[in-house]
PDB file of C-alpha atoms in Angstrom:
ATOM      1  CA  UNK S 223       0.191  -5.986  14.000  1.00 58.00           C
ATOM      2  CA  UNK S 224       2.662  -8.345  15.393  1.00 74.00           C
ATOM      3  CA  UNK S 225       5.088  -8.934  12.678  1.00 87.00           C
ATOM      4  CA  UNK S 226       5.668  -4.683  12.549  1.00 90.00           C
ATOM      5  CA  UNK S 227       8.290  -6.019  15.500  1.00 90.00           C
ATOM      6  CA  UNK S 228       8.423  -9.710  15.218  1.00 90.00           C
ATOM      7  CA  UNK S 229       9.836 -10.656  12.010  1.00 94.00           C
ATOM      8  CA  UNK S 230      13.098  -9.613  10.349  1.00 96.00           C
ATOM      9  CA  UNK S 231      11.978  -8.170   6.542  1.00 97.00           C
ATOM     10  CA  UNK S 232      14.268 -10.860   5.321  1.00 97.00           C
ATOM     11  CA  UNK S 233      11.322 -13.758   6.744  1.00 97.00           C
ATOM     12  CA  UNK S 234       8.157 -11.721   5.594  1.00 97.00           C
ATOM     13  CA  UNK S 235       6.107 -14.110   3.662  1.00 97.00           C
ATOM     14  CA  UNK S 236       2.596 -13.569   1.530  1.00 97.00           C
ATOM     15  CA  UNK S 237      -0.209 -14.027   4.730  1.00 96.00           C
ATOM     16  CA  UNK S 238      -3.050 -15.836   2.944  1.00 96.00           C
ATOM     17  CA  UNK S 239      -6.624 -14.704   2.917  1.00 97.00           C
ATOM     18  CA  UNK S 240      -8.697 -15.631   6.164  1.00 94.00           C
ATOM     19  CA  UNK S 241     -11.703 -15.944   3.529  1.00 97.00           C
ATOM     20  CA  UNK S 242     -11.815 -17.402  -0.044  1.00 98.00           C
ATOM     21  CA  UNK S 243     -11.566 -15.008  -2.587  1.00 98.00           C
ATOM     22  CA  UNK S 244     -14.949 -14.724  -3.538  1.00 98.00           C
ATOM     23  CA  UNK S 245     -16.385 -14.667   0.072  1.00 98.00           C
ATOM     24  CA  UNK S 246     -16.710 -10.132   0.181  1.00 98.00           C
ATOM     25  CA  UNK S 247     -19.155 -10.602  -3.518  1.00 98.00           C
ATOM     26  CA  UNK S 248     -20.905  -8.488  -4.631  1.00 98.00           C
ATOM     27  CA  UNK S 249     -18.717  -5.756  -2.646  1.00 98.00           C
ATOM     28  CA  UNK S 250     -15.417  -6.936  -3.604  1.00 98.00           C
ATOM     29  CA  UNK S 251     -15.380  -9.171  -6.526  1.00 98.00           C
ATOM     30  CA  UNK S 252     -12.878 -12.486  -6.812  1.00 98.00           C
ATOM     31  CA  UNK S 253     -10.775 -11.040  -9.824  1.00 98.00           C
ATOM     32  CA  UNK S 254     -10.384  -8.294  -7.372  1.00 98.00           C
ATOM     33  CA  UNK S 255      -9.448 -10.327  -4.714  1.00 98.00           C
ATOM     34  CA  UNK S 256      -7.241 -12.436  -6.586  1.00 98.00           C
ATOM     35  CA  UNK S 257      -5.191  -9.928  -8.401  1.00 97.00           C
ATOM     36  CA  UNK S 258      -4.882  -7.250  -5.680  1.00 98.00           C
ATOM     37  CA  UNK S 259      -3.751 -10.214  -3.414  1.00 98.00           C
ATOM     38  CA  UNK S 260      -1.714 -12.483  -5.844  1.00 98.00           C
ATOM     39  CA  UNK S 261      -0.464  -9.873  -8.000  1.00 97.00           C
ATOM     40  CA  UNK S 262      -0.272  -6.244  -5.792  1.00 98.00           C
ATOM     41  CA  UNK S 263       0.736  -7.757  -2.649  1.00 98.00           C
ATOM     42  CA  UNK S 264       2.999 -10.520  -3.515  1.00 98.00           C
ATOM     43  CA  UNK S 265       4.492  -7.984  -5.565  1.00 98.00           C
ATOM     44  CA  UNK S 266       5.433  -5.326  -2.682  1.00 98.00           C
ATOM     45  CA  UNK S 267       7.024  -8.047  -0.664  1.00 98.00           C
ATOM     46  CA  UNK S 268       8.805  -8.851  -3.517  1.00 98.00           C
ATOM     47  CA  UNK S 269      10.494  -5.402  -4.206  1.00 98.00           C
ATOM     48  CA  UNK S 270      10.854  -4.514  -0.242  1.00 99.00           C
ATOM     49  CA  UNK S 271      12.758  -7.847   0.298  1.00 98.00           C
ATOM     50  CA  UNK S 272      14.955  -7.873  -3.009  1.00 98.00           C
ATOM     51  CA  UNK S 273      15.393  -3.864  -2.556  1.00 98.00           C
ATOM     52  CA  UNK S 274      17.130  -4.460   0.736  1.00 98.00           C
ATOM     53  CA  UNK S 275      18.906  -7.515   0.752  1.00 97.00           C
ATOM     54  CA  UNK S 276      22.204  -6.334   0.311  1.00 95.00           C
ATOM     55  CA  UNK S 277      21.454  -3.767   3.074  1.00 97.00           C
ATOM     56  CA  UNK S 278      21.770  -3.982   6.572  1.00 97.00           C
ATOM     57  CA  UNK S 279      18.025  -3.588   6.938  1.00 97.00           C
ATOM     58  CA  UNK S 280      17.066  -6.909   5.803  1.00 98.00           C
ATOM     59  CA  UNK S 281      17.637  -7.546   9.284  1.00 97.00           C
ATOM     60  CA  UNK S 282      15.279  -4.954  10.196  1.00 97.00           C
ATOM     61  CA  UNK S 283      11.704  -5.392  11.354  1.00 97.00           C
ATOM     62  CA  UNK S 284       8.920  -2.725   9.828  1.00 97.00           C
ATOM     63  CA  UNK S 285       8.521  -0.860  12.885  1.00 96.00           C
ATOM     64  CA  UNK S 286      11.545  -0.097  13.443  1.00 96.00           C
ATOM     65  CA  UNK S 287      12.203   1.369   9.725  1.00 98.00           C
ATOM     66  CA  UNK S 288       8.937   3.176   9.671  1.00 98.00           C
ATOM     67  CA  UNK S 289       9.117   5.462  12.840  1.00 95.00           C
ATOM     68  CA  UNK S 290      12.261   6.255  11.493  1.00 96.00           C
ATOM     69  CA  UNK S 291      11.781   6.104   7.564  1.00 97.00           C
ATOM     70  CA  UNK S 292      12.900  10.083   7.297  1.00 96.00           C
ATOM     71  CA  UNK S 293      15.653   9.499   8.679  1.00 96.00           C
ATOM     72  CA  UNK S 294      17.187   6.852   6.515  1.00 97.00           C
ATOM     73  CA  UNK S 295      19.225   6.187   3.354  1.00 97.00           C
ATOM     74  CA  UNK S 296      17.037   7.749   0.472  1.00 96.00           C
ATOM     75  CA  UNK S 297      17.296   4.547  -1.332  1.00 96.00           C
ATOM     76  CA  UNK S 298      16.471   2.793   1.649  1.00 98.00           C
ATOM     77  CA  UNK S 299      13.785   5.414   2.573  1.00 98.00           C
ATOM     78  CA  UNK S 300      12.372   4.940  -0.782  1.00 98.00           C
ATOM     79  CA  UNK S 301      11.625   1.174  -0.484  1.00 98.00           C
ATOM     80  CA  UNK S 302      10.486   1.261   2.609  1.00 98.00           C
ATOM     81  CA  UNK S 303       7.741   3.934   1.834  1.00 98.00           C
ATOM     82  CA  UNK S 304       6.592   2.145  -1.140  1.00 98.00           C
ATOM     83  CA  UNK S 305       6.985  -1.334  -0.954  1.00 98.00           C
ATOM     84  CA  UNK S 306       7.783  -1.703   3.104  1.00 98.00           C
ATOM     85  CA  UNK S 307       4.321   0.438   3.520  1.00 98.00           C
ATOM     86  CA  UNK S 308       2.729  -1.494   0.558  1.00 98.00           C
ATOM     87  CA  UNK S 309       3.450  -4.714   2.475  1.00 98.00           C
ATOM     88  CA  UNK S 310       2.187  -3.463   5.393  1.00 98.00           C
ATOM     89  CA  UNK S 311      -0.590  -1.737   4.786  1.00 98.00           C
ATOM     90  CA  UNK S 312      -2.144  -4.903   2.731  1.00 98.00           C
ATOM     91  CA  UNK S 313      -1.233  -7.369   5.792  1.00 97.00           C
ATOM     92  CA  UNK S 314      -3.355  -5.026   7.720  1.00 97.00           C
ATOM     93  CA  UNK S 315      -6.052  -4.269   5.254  1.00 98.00           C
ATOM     94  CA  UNK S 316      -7.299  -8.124   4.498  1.00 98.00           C
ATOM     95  CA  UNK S 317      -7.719  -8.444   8.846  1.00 97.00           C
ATOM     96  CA  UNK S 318     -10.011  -5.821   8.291  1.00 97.00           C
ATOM     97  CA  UNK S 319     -12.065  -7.436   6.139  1.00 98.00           C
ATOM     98  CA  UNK S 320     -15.124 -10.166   6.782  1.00 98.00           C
ATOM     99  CA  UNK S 321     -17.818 -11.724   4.605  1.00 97.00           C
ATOM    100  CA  UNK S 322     -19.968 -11.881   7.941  1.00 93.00           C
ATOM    101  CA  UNK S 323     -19.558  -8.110   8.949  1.00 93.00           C
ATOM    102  CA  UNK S 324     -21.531  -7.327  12.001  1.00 89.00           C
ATOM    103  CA  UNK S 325     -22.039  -3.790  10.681  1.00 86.00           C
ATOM    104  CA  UNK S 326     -21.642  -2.033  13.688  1.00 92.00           C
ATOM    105  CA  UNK S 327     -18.316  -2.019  16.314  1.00 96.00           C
ATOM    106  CA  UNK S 328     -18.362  -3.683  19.473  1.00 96.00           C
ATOM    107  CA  UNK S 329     -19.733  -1.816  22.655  1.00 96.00           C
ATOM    108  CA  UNK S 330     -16.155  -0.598  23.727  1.00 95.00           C
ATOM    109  CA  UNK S 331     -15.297   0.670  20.291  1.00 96.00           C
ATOM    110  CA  UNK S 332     -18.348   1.955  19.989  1.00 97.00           C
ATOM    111  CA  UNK S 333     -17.696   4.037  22.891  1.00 96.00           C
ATOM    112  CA  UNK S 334     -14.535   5.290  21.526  1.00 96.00           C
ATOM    113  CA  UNK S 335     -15.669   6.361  18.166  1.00 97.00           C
ATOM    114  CA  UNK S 336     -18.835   8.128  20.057  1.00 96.00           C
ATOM    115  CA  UNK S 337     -16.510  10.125  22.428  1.00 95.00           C
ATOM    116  CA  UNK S 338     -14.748  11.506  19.403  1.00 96.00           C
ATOM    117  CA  UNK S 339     -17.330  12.097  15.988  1.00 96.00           C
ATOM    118  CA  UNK S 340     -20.253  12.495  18.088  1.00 90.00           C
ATOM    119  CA  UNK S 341     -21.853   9.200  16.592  1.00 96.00           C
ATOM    120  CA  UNK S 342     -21.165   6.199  14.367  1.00 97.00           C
ATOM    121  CA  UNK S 343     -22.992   7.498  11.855  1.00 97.00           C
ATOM    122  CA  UNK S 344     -20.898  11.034  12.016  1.00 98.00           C
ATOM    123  CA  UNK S 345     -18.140   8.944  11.970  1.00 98.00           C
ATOM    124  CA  UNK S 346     -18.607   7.141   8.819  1.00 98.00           C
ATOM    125  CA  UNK S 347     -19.571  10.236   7.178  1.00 98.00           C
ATOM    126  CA  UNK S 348     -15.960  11.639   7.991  1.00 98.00           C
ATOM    127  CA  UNK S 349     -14.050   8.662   6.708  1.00 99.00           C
ATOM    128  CA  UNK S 350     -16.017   8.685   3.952  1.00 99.00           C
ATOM    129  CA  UNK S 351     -15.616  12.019   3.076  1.00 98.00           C
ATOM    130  CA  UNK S 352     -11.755  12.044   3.386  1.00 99.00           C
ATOM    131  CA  UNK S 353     -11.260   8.114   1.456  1.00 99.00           C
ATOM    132  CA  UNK S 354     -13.212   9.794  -1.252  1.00 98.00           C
ATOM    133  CA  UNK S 355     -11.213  13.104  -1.258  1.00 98.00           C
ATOM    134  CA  UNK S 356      -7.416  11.031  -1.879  1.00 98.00           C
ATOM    135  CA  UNK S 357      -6.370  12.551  -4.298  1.00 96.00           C
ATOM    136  CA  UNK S 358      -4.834   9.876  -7.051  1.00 95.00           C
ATOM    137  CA  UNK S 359      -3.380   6.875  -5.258  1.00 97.00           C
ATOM    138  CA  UNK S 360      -3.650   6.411  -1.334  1.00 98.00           C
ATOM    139  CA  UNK S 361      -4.940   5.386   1.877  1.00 99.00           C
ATOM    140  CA  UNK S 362      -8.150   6.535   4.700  1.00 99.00           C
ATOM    141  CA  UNK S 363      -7.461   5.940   8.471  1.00 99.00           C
ATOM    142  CA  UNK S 364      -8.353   5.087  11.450  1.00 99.00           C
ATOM    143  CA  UNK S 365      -6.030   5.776  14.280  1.00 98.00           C
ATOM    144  CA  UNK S 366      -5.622   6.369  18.278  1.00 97.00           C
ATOM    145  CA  UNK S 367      -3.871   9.326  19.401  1.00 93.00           C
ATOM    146  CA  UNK S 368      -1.757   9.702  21.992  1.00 89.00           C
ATOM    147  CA  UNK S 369      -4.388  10.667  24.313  1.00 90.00           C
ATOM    148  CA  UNK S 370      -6.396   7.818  23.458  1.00 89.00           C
ATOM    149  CA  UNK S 371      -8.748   9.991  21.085  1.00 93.00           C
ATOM    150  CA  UNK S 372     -10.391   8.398  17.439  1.00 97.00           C
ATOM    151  CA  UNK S 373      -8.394  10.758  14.071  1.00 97.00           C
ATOM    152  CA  UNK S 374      -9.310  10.193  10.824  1.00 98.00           C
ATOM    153  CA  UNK S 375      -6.264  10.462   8.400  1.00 98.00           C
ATOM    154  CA  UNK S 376      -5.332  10.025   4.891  1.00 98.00           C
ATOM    155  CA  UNK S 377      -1.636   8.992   3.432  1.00 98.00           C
ATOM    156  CA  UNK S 378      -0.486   9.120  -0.405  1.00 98.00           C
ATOM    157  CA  UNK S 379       0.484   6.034  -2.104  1.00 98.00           C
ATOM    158  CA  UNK S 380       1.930   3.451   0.659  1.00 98.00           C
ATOM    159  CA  UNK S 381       2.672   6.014   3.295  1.00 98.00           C
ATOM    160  CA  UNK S 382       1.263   4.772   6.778  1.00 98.00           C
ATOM    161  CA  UNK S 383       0.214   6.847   9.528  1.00 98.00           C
ATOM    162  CA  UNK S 384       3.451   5.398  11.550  1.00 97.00           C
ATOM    163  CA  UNK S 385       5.456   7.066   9.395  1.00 97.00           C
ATOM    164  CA  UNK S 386       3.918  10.341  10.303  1.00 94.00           C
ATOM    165  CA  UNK S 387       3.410   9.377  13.824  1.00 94.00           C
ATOM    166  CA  UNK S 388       0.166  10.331  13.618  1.00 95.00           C
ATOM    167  CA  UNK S 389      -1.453   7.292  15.877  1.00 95.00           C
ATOM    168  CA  UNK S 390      -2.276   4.045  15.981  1.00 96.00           C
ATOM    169  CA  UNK S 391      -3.928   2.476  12.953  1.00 98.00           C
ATOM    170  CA  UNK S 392      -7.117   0.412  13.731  1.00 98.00           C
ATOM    171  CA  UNK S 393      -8.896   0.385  10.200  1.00 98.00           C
ATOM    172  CA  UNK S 394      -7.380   1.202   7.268  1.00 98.00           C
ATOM    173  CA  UNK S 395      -9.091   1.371   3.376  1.00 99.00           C
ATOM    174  CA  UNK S 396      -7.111   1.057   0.078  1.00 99.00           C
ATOM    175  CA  UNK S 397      -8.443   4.043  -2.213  1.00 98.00           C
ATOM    176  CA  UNK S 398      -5.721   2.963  -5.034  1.00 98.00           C
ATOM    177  CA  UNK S 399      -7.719   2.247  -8.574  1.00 97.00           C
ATOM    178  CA  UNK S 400      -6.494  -1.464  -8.352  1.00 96.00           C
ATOM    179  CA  UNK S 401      -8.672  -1.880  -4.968  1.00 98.00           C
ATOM    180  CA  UNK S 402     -11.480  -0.795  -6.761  1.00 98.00           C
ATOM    181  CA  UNK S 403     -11.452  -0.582 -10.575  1.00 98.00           C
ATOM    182  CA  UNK S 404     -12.547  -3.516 -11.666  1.00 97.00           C
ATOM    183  CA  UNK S 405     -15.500  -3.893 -10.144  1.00 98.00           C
ATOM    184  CA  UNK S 406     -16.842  -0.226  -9.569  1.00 98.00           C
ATOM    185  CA  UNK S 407     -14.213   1.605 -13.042  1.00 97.00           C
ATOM    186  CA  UNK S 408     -13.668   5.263 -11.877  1.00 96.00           C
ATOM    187  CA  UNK S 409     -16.957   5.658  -8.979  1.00 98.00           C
ATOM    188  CA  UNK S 410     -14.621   5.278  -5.976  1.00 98.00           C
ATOM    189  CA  UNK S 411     -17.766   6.683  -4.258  1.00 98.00           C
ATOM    190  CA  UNK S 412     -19.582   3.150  -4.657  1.00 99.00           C
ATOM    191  CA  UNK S 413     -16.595   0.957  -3.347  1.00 99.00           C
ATOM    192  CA  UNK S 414     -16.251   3.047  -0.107  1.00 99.00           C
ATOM    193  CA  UNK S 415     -20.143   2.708   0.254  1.00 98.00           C
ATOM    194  CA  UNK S 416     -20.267  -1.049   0.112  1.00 98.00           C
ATOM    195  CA  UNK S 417     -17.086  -1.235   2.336  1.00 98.00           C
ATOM    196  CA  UNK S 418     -18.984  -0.898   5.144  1.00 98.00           C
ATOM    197  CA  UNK S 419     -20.596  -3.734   5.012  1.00 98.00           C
ATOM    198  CA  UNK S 420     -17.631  -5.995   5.091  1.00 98.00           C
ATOM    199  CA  UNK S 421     -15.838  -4.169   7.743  1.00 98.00           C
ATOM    200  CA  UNK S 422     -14.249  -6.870  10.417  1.00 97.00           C
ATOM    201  CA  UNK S 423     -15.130  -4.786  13.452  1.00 97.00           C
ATOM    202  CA  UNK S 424     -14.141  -7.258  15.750  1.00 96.00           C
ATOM    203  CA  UNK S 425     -10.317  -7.078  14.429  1.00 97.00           C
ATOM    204  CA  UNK S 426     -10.118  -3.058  14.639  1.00 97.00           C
ATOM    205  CA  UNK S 427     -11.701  -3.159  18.326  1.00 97.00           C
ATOM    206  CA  UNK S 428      -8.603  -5.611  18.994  1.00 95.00           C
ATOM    207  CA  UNK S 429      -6.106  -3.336  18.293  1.00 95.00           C
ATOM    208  CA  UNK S 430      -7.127  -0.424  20.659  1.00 90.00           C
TER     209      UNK S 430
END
């Protein structure tokens, strides 16, 4: 979460993997990883840095453009929805992810996600259902409210739920077909099901 404040876009660099490429088989296949990494992501730093470098945002740091993306330039706004948010959104999504998933939060975040779906189980069941109803290209979220309460949400293409200022973000799953398509083709339904078990739980109980 750090460089949403830390680091100008102009010094954004490709994080590498905390796991080889092939550690999340048979859930998330290596030609997956490799592409969506490699290819996708590279590719969204790419565009948000060469969009604005002749702008006075390459100065800027992500959080600062996305709590106020409506507000800008609507060539500005444009790159920073789609390529600042695809950026992000990545960077976020790989710290989610661990080949040694414990399957089940720690005892504080389980707490949290008990106080608001009821259960774990409930709660799964409601991301689920929303990750699988994206319609086309998009993203399911977990956030923290304002009054320290669980949401799901769900954003189209690279939107982020600071852009909305809907909350927080604490886990975060990539429902576009290149997440997904060539390992599961068109049943989206199967990659959120095995997501769970590769779910880094300790990394979304760190950001509450």
């Amino acid at each position: 979460m750090d460089i949403l404040t830390t680091s100008k876009i102009k010094d954004l660099t490709l994080p590498e993997l905390l796991f080889d490429y092939a550690a999340l088989e048979p859930n998330i296949s290596k030609d997956t990883m490799t592409y969506h990494h490699d290819k996708h992501h590279a590719g969204y730093l790419k565009k948000l840095q060469e969009g604005l470098k002749d702008t006075m945002y390459i100065e800027s740091n992500l959080g600062e453009l996305f709590s106020k993306v409506d507000s800008l330039p609507d060539n500005v706004q444009k790159i920073v929805k789609n390529h600042g948010g695809g950026y992000w959104n990545h960077f976020l999504f790989w710290n989610m992810l661990s080949p040694k998933s414990t399957k089940t939060p720690p005892e504080d975040l389980l707490a949290l996600i008990n106080s608001s779906f009821e259960s774990f189980d409930s709660f799964k069941d409601v991301f689920t259902t929303n990750a699988g109803g994206v319609f086309g290209s998009g993203w399911a979220w977990l956030v923290v409210n304002s009054e320290n309460k669980l949401n799901v949400v769900t954003t189209a293409n690279q939107m982020n739920p600071l852009m909305k200022g809907e909350g927080k973000p604490i886990l975060c799953l990539d429902v576009w077909e290149h997440a997904y398509y060539l390992d599961y083709k068109n049943d989206r339904a199967s990659y959120i099901s095995n997501f769970w078990n590769v779910v880094n739980w300790d990394f979304v109980a760190s950001l509450i």
